[in-house]
C-alpha atoms as a PDB file:
ATOM      1  CA  MET A   1      56.567  39.619  17.423  1.00  0.00           C
ATOM      2  CA  VAL A   2      57.866  36.613  15.491  1.00  0.00           C
ATOM      3  CA  ARG A   3      58.096  36.815  11.718  1.00  0.00           C
ATOM      4  CA  TRP A   4      57.417  33.912   9.356  1.00  0.00           C
ATOM      5  CA  GLN A   5      57.760  34.534   5.616  1.00  0.00           C
ATOM      6  CA  GLY A   6      57.155  38.232   6.081  1.00  0.00           C
ATOM      7  CA  ILE A   7      54.135  37.760   8.367  1.00  0.00           C
ATOM      8  CA  ASP A   8      54.270  38.915  11.978  1.00  0.00           C
ATOM      9  CA  PHE A   9      52.764  36.698  14.684  1.00  0.00           C
ATOM     10  CA  THR A  10      52.108  37.961  18.200  1.00  0.00           C
ATOM     11  CA  VAL A  11      50.363  37.008  21.427  1.00  0.00           C
ATOM     12  CA  ASP A  12      48.185  39.901  22.561  1.00  0.00           C
ATOM     13  CA  GLY A  13      50.417  42.236  20.589  1.00  0.00           C
ATOM     14  CA  ARG A  14      53.715  40.918  21.943  1.00  0.00           C
ATOM     15  CA  GLU A  15      56.291  38.302  21.070  1.00  0.00           C
ATOM     16  CA  PRO A  16      55.458  34.781  22.318  1.00  0.00           C
ATOM     17  CA  ALA A  17      57.572  34.026  25.352  1.00  0.00           C
ATOM     18  CA  THR A  18      56.669  30.521  26.538  1.00  0.00           C
ATOM     19  CA  ALA A  19      56.432  27.051  25.041  1.00  0.00           C
ATOM     20  CA  GLU A  20      52.666  27.147  25.589  1.00  0.00           C
ATOM     21  CA  GLU A  21      52.348  30.392  23.609  1.00  0.00           C
ATOM     22  CA  TYR A  22      54.403  29.010  20.721  1.00  0.00           C
ATOM     23  CA  TYR A  23      52.283  25.864  20.820  1.00  0.00           C
ATOM     24  CA  ARG A  24      49.038  27.825  20.689  1.00  0.00           C
ATOM     25  CA  ILE A  25      50.185  29.804  17.660  1.00  0.00           C
ATOM     26  CA  GLY A  26      51.267  26.572  15.955  1.00  0.00           C
ATOM     27  CA  LEU A  27      47.977  24.876  16.800  1.00  0.00           C
ATOM     28  CA  HIS A  28      46.017  27.870  15.486  1.00  0.00           C
ATOM     29  CA  CYS A  29      47.999  27.782  12.233  1.00  0.00           C
ATOM     30  CA  TRP A  30      47.480  24.025  11.816  1.00  0.00           C
ATOM     31  CA  ASN A  31      43.757  24.184  12.495  1.00  0.00           C
ATOM     32  CA  GLY A  32      43.297  27.089  10.100  1.00  0.00           C
ATOM     33  CA  THR A  33      43.745  27.265   6.360  1.00  0.00           C
ATOM     34  CA  THR A  34      45.600  30.531   5.785  1.00  0.00           C
ATOM     35  CA  HIS A  35      48.967  29.869   7.456  1.00  0.00           C
ATOM     36  CA  ARG A  36      48.980  26.089   7.887  1.00  0.00           C
ATOM     37  CA  ASP A  37      52.536  25.813   6.613  1.00  0.00           C
ATOM     38  CA  ALA A  38      53.654  27.961   9.536  1.00  0.00           C
ATOM     39  CA  ALA A  39      52.495  25.426  12.118  1.00  0.00           C
ATOM     40  CA  ALA A  40      55.749  23.442  12.331  1.00  0.00           C
ATOM     41  CA  PHE A  41      57.783  26.682  12.574  1.00  0.00           C
ATOM     42  CA  PHE A  42      56.029  27.625  15.814  1.00  0.00           C
ATOM     43  CA  LEU A  43      55.591  24.130  17.197  1.00  0.00           C
ATOM     44  CA  ALA A  44      59.304  23.292  16.935  1.00  0.00           C
ATOM     45  CA  PRO A  45      60.536  25.625  19.708  1.00  0.00           C
ATOM     46  CA  ALA A  46      57.687  24.487  21.946  1.00  0.00           C
ATOM     47  CA  ALA A  47      58.585  20.840  21.306  1.00  0.00           C
ATOM     48  CA  ASP A  48      62.274  21.540  21.917  1.00  0.00           C
ATOM     49  CA  ALA A  49      61.278  22.998  25.279  1.00  0.00           C
ATOM     50  CA  GLY A  50      59.513  19.734  26.165  1.00  0.00           C
ATOM     51  CA  HIS A  51      55.920  20.734  25.459  1.00  0.00           C
ATOM     52  CA  GLY A  52      54.218  17.333  25.080  1.00  0.00           C
ATOM     53  CA  ALA A  53      51.253  18.481  22.989  1.00  0.00           C
ATOM     54  CA  ALA A  54      53.601  20.272  20.590  1.00  0.00           C
ATOM     55  CA  VAL A  55      55.704  17.113  20.215  1.00  0.00           C
ATOM     56  CA  GLU A  56      52.575  15.051  19.512  1.00  0.00           C
ATOM     57  CA  LEU A  57      51.201  17.511  16.967  1.00  0.00           C
ATOM     58  CA  LEU A  58      54.554  17.740  15.175  1.00  0.00           C
ATOM     59  CA  GLY A  59      54.637  13.944  15.016  1.00  0.00           C
ATOM     60  CA  HIS A  60      51.126  13.996  13.561  1.00  0.00           C
ATOM     61  CA  ILE A  61      52.071  16.613  10.965  1.00  0.00           C
ATOM     62  CA  ASP A  62      55.216  14.728   9.939  1.00  0.00           C
ATOM     63  CA  PHE A  63      53.293  11.450   9.701  1.00  0.00           C
ATOM     64  CA  THR A  64      50.425  12.834   7.632  1.00  0.00           C
ATOM     65  CA  GLN A  65      52.870  14.574   5.302  1.00  0.00           C
ATOM     66  CA  GLY A  66      54.965  11.441   4.802  1.00  0.00           C
ATOM     67  CA  ARG A  67      58.044  12.506   6.759  1.00  0.00           C
ATOM     68  CA  TYR A  68      58.197   9.235   8.662  1.00  0.00           C
ATOM     69  CA  ALA A  69      61.868   9.384   9.667  1.00  0.00           C
ATOM     70  CA  SER A  70      61.257  12.578  11.638  1.00  0.00           C
ATOM     71  CA  ALA A  71      57.779  11.528  12.771  1.00  0.00           C
ATOM     72  CA  VAL A  72      58.796   8.309  14.529  1.00  0.00           C
ATOM     73  CA  PRO A  73      61.085   9.788  17.245  1.00  0.00           C
ATOM     74  CA  ARG A  74      58.393  12.325  18.101  1.00  0.00           C
ATOM     75  CA  LEU A  75      55.624   9.727  18.134  1.00  0.00           C
ATOM     76  CA  ARG A  76      57.641   7.514  20.458  1.00  0.00           C
ATOM     77  CA  GLN A  77      57.872  10.367  22.966  1.00  0.00           C
ATOM     78  CA  CYS A  78      54.068  10.602  23.132  1.00  0.00           C
ATOM     79  CA  THR A  79      53.445   7.804  25.588  1.00  0.00           C
ATOM     80  CA  ASP A  80      49.859   8.862  26.346  1.00  0.00           C
ATOM     81  CA  SER A  81      48.669   9.672  22.824  1.00  0.00           C
ATOM     82  CA  PRO A  82      46.265   7.171  21.201  1.00  0.00           C
ATOM     83  CA  ARG A  83      46.899   8.803  17.834  1.00  0.00           C
ATOM     84  CA  ALA A  84      50.670   8.408  18.129  1.00  0.00           C
ATOM     85  CA  ALA A  85      50.334   4.764  19.178  1.00  0.00           C
ATOM     86  CA  HIS A  86      48.044   4.101  16.205  1.00  0.00           C
ATOM     87  CA  TYR A  87      50.509   5.692  13.792  1.00  0.00           C
ATOM     88  CA  LEU A  88      53.336   3.552  15.166  1.00  0.00           C
ATOM     89  CA  ALA A  89      51.141   0.471  14.813  1.00  0.00           C
ATOM     90  CA  THR A  90      50.438   1.366  11.192  1.00  0.00           C
ATOM     91  CA  LEU A  91      54.130   1.799  10.410  1.00  0.00           C
ATOM     92  CA  HIS A  92      54.964  -1.606  11.943  1.00  0.00           C
ATOM     93  CA  HIS A  93      52.002  -3.192  10.160  1.00  0.00           C
ATOM     94  CA  GLN A  94      53.108  -1.987   6.738  1.00  0.00           C
ATOM     95  CA  GLY A  95      56.843  -1.651   7.355  1.00  0.00           C
ATOM     96  CA  CYS A  96      58.629   1.651   6.828  1.00  0.00           C
ATOM     97  CA  PRO A  97      62.246   1.431   5.619  1.00  0.00           C
ATOM     98  CA  GLN A  98      62.398   5.241   5.581  1.00  0.00           C
ATOM     99  CA  ALA A  99      62.031   5.213   9.371  1.00  0.00           C
ATOM    100  CA  GLY A 100      64.044   2.003   9.888  1.00  0.00           C
ATOM    101  CA  ILE A 101      60.952  -0.015  10.809  1.00  0.00           C
ATOM    102  CA  ALA A 102      60.622  -3.580   9.565  1.00  0.00           C
ATOM    103  CA  ARG A 103      57.187  -5.088   9.008  1.00  0.00           C
ATOM    104  CA  SER A 104      56.064  -6.932  12.137  1.00  0.00           C
ATOM    105  CA  LEU A 105      52.487  -7.948  12.889  1.00  0.00           C
ATOM    106  CA  ASP A 106      53.440  -8.737  16.492  1.00  0.00           C
ATOM    107  CA  GLU A 107      54.792  -5.245  17.049  1.00  0.00           C
ATOM    108  CA  ALA A 108      51.896  -3.732  15.123  1.00  0.00           C
ATOM    109  CA  ALA A 109      49.427  -5.605  17.319  1.00  0.00           C
ATOM    110  CA  ARG A 110      51.224  -4.407  20.454  1.00  0.00           C
ATOM    111  CA  TRP A 111      50.892  -0.781  19.375  1.00  0.00           C
ATOM    112  CA  TYR A 112      47.313  -1.288  18.164  1.00  0.00           C
ATOM    113  CA  ARG A 113      46.421  -2.627  21.624  1.00  0.00           C
ATOM    114  CA  ILE A 114      48.057   0.349  23.308  1.00  0.00           C
ATOM    115  CA  ALA A 115      46.121   2.718  21.048  1.00  0.00           C
ATOM    116  CA  ALA A 116      42.868   0.795  21.529  1.00  0.00           C
ATOM    117  CA  ASP A 117      43.300   0.807  25.311  1.00  0.00           C
ATOM    118  CA  ARG A 118      43.624   4.589  25.062  1.00  0.00           C
ATOM    119  CA  GLY A 119      40.386   4.845  23.117  1.00  0.00           C
ATOM    120  CA  GLU A 120      41.493   4.958  19.456  1.00  0.00           C
ATOM    121  CA  PRO A 121      38.671   3.365  17.393  1.00  0.00           C
ATOM    122  CA  GLU A 122      40.839   2.960  14.273  1.00  0.00           C
ATOM    123  CA  ALA A 123      43.133   0.699  16.293  1.00  0.00           C
ATOM    124  CA  MET A 124      40.133  -1.301  17.515  1.00  0.00           C
ATOM    125  CA  LEU A 125      39.061  -1.811  13.897  1.00  0.00           C
ATOM    126  CA  ALA A 126      42.546  -2.845  12.838  1.00  0.00           C
ATOM    127  CA  LEU A 127      42.719  -5.448  15.623  1.00  0.00           C
ATOM    128  CA  GLY A 128      39.308  -6.773  14.630  1.00  0.00           C
ATOM    129  CA  GLU A 129      40.423  -7.263  11.044  1.00  0.00           C
ATOM    130  CA  LEU A 130      43.647  -8.999  12.114  1.00  0.00           C
ATOM    131  CA  TYR A 131      41.676 -11.419  14.276  1.00  0.00           C
ATOM    132  CA  LEU A 132      39.168 -12.048  11.513  1.00  0.00           C
ATOM    133  CA  GLU A 133      42.023 -12.923   9.159  1.00  0.00           C
ATOM    134  CA  ARG A 134      43.510 -15.298  11.807  1.00  0.00           C
ATOM    135  CA  LEU A 135      46.726 -13.278  11.914  1.00  0.00           C
ATOM    136  CA  LEU A 136      46.764 -13.036  15.722  1.00  0.00           C
ATOM    137  CA  PRO A 137      46.691 -15.851  18.331  1.00  0.00           C
ATOM    138  CA  LEU A 138      43.141 -16.989  19.043  1.00  0.00           C
ATOM    139  CA  SER A 139      41.529 -18.052  22.307  1.00  0.00           C
ATOM    140  CA  ARG A 140      38.006 -17.973  20.805  1.00  0.00           C
ATOM    141  CA  SER A 141      36.621 -17.995  17.290  1.00  0.00           C
ATOM    142  CA  PRO A 142      38.026 -15.305  14.960  1.00  0.00           C
ATOM    143  CA  ALA A 143      34.508 -13.866  14.659  1.00  0.00           C
ATOM    144  CA  ALA A 144      34.155 -13.509  18.434  1.00  0.00           C
ATOM    145  CA  HIS A 145      37.489 -11.701  18.734  1.00  0.00           C
ATOM    146  CA  ALA A 146      36.700  -9.452  15.784  1.00  0.00           C
ATOM    147  CA  LEU A 147      33.209  -8.635  16.994  1.00  0.00           C
ATOM    148  CA  GLU A 148      34.552  -7.577  20.389  1.00  0.00           C
ATOM    149  CA  HIS A 149      36.805  -4.979  18.759  1.00  0.00           C
ATOM    150  CA  PHE A 150      34.259  -3.833  16.163  1.00  0.00           C
ATOM    151  CA  LEU A 151      31.701  -3.309  18.931  1.00  0.00           C
ATOM    152  CA  ALA A 152      34.260  -1.342  20.934  1.00  0.00           C
ATOM    153  CA  ALA A 153      34.732   1.001  17.961  1.00  0.00           C
ATOM    154  CA  ALA A 154      30.959   1.167  17.455  1.00  0.00           C
ATOM    155  CA  GLY A 155      30.634   2.096  21.110  1.00  0.00           C
ATOM    156  CA  ARG A 156      32.725   5.170  20.373  1.00  0.00           C
ATOM    157  CA  ASN A 157      30.267   6.123  17.621  1.00  0.00           C
ATOM    158  CA  HIS A 158      32.628   5.141  14.812  1.00  0.00           C
ATOM    159  CA  PRO A 159      30.471   4.518  11.714  1.00  0.00           C
ATOM    160  CA  TYR A 160      32.719   1.836  10.237  1.00  0.00           C
ATOM    161  CA  GLY A 161      32.764   0.081  13.602  1.00  0.00           C
ATOM    162  CA  GLN A 162      28.965   0.030  13.512  1.00  0.00           C
ATOM    163  CA  TYR A 163      28.963  -1.275   9.947  1.00  0.00           C
ATOM    164  CA  ARG A 164      31.584  -3.987  10.497  1.00  0.00           C
ATOM    165  CA  ALA A 165      29.909  -5.203  13.695  1.00  0.00           C
ATOM    166  CA  ALA A 166      26.601  -5.396  11.798  1.00  0.00           C
ATOM    167  CA  GLU A 167      28.252  -7.398   9.023  1.00  0.00           C
ATOM    168  CA  VAL A 168      29.725  -9.896  11.490  1.00  0.00           C
ATOM    169  CA  TYR A 169      26.400 -10.310  13.296  1.00  0.00           C
ATOM    170  CA  ARG A 170      24.582 -10.856   9.993  1.00  0.00           C
ATOM    171  CA  THR A 171      27.013 -13.118   8.168  1.00  0.00           C
ATOM    172  CA  LEU A 172      28.819 -15.042  10.922  1.00  0.00           C
ATOM    173  CA  PHE A 173      26.284 -15.154  13.763  1.00  0.00           C
ATOM    174  CA  GLN A 174      23.041 -14.959  11.727  1.00  0.00           C
ATOM    175  CA  ASP A 175      21.740 -12.455  14.294  1.00  0.00           C
ATOM    176  CA  VAL A 176      19.504 -10.285  12.140  1.00  0.00           C
ATOM    177  CA  GLU A 177      18.111  -8.184  14.988  1.00  0.00           C
ATOM    178  CA  ARG A 178      21.481  -7.057  16.334  1.00  0.00           C
ATOM    179  CA  ALA A 179      22.762  -6.542  12.794  1.00  0.00           C
ATOM    180  CA  SER A 180      19.766  -4.386  11.914  1.00  0.00           C
ATOM    181  CA  ALA A 181      20.223  -2.209  15.000  1.00  0.00           C
ATOM    182  CA  LEU A 182      23.838  -1.531  14.044  1.00  0.00           C
ATOM    183  CA  TYR A 183      23.036  -0.948  10.368  1.00  0.00           C
ATOM    184  CA  ARG A 184      20.425   1.586  11.485  1.00  0.00           C
ATOM    185  CA  ALA A 185      22.938   3.271  13.800  1.00  0.00           C
ATOM    186  CA  CYS A 186      25.390   3.509  10.896  1.00  0.00           C
ATOM    187  CA  VAL A 187      22.803   5.044   8.559  1.00  0.00           C
ATOM    188  CA  ASP A 188      21.692   7.546  11.209  1.00  0.00           C
ATOM    189  CA  ASN A 189      25.226   8.475  12.286  1.00  0.00           C
ATOM    190  CA  PRO A 190      26.118  11.994  11.019  1.00  0.00           C
ATOM    191  CA  LEU A 191      29.762  10.885  10.800  1.00  0.00           C
ATOM    192  CA  THR A 192      28.969   8.228   8.201  1.00  0.00           C
ATOM    193  CA  ARG A 193      28.615  10.699   5.333  1.00  0.00           C
ATOM    194  CA  ARG A 194      32.029  12.146   6.114  1.00  0.00           C
ATOM    195  CA  HIS A 195      33.753   8.745   6.182  1.00  0.00           C
ATOM    196  CA  ALA A 196      35.731   7.675   3.105  1.00  0.00           C
ATOM    197  CA  LEU A 197      33.447   4.631   2.761  1.00  0.00           C
ATOM    198  CA  GLY A 198      30.311   6.495   3.779  1.00  0.00           C
ATOM    199  CA  SER A 199      28.353   6.108   0.539  1.00  0.00           C
ATOM    200  CA  MET A 200      29.025   2.372   0.398  1.00  0.00           C
ATOM    201  CA  MET A 201      28.082   1.882   4.041  1.00  0.00           C
ATOM    202  CA  VAL A 202      24.796   3.738   3.633  1.00  0.00           C
ATOM    203  CA  LEU A 203      23.825   1.858   0.467  1.00  0.00           C
ATOM    204  CA  GLN A 204      24.692  -1.555   1.875  1.00  0.00           C
ATOM    205  CA  SER A 205      23.135  -0.861   5.280  1.00  0.00           C
ATOM    206  CA  GLU A 206      19.884   0.370   3.760  1.00  0.00           C
ATOM    207  CA  ALA A 207      19.753  -2.664   1.463  1.00  0.00           C
ATOM    208  CA  HIS A 208      20.155  -5.047   4.418  1.00  0.00           C
ATOM    209  CA  LEU A 209      17.563  -3.116   6.422  1.00  0.00           C
ATOM    210  CA  ARG A 210      15.066  -3.447   3.553  1.00  0.00           C
ATOM    211  CA  GLU A 211      15.846  -7.150   3.268  1.00  0.00           C
ATOM    212  CA  SER A 212      15.333  -7.766   6.994  1.00  0.00           C
ATOM    213  CA  ALA A 213      12.109  -5.712   6.978  1.00  0.00           C
ATOM    214  CA  ALA A 214      10.793  -7.767   4.058  1.00  0.00           C
ATOM    215  CA  ALA A 215      11.707 -10.992   5.875  1.00  0.00           C
ATOM    216  CA  ARG A 216       9.882  -9.841   9.018  1.00  0.00           C
ATOM    217  CA  THR A 217       6.803  -8.925   6.962  1.00  0.00           C
ATOM    218  CA  ALA A 218       6.832 -12.314   5.240  1.00  0.00           C
ATOM    219  CA  ALA A 219       7.136 -14.071   8.611  1.00  0.00           C
ATOM    220  CA  LEU A 220       4.182 -12.096  10.014  1.00  0.00           C
ATOM    221  CA  HIS A 221       2.089 -12.953   6.959  1.00  0.00           C
ATOM    222  CA  GLN A 222       2.943 -16.616   7.389  1.00  0.00           C
ATOM    223  CA  GLN A 223       1.956 -16.457  11.057  1.00  0.00           C
ATOM    224  CA  ARG A 224      -1.375 -14.924   9.983  1.00  0.00           C
ATOM    225  CA  ARG A 225      -1.928 -17.674   7.415  1.00  0.00           C
ATOM    226  CA  ASP A 226      -1.156 -20.347   9.996  1.00  0.00           C
ATOM    227  CA  ALA A 227      -3.518 -18.717  12.513  1.00  0.00           C
ATOM    228  CA  VAL A 228      -6.538 -18.280  10.248  1.00  0.00           C
ATOM    229  CA  ASN A 229      -5.955 -21.395   8.170  1.00  0.00           C
ATOM    230  CA  PRO A 230      -4.406 -24.093  10.378  1.00  0.00           C
ATOM    231  CA  ALA A 231      -2.437 -26.714   8.554  1.00  0.00           C
ATOM    232  CA  HIS A 232      -4.807 -29.550   9.463  1.00  0.00           C
ATOM    233  CA  HIS A 233      -7.663 -27.724   7.692  1.00  0.00           C
ATOM    234  CA  ARG A 234      -5.890 -26.839   4.487  1.00  0.00           C
ATOM    235  CA  GLY A 235      -6.564 -30.167   2.814  1.00  0.00           C
ATOM    236  CA  ASP A 236     -10.305 -29.499   3.029  1.00  0.00           C
ATOM    237  CA  PHE A 237     -10.083 -26.983   0.186  1.00  0.00           C
ATOM    238  CA  TYR A 238      -8.182 -28.994  -2.396  1.00  0.00           C
END
């Protein structure tokens, strides 16, 4: 057994013997609520033995707890992790003197692209915003670049990706139908309520859906008026 703060941890009643077993105990602690502080204690020997998932999770823990100086070397070892690449992009985007990282949008964009290529929707959103603000080189309109990345995030069922793509369609392309489909997807997405901006996205999306429904109804009524009372007859009744 291995003892942490007076608590014994075992694997099937015996002391963990391999990096994988230490990693599994650390992962269990991190994913739980009772012994979360023990996670790093068990992950460290696994990481020191070269266990890639343990290195990545330790980097994640250090990053989320603000220990950036220790997080960065671990994150840089995780060449296949979209989460690690996104964290490194964020640190370059904002700058992090604690970790010896100067602010650089070029370096941030490089890491965002790596993370996005590996499927990280938050990186896709960040790239979209940078393009929309004209902070990256453009080969098309900023809106076209941004929409590409917002749609990529939406394609991974990210609620904010759905919302931002809808906003771009509505405001910059005046494409009400595509905007409405994405607003509806955002409202219906179970992940929306759990997002930090969930309440805002639902309220705004529902408002735009009501507005587009009212516009469609008004257009149908006008078509009916034009059909039953053609314009060249209307003067007969005045």
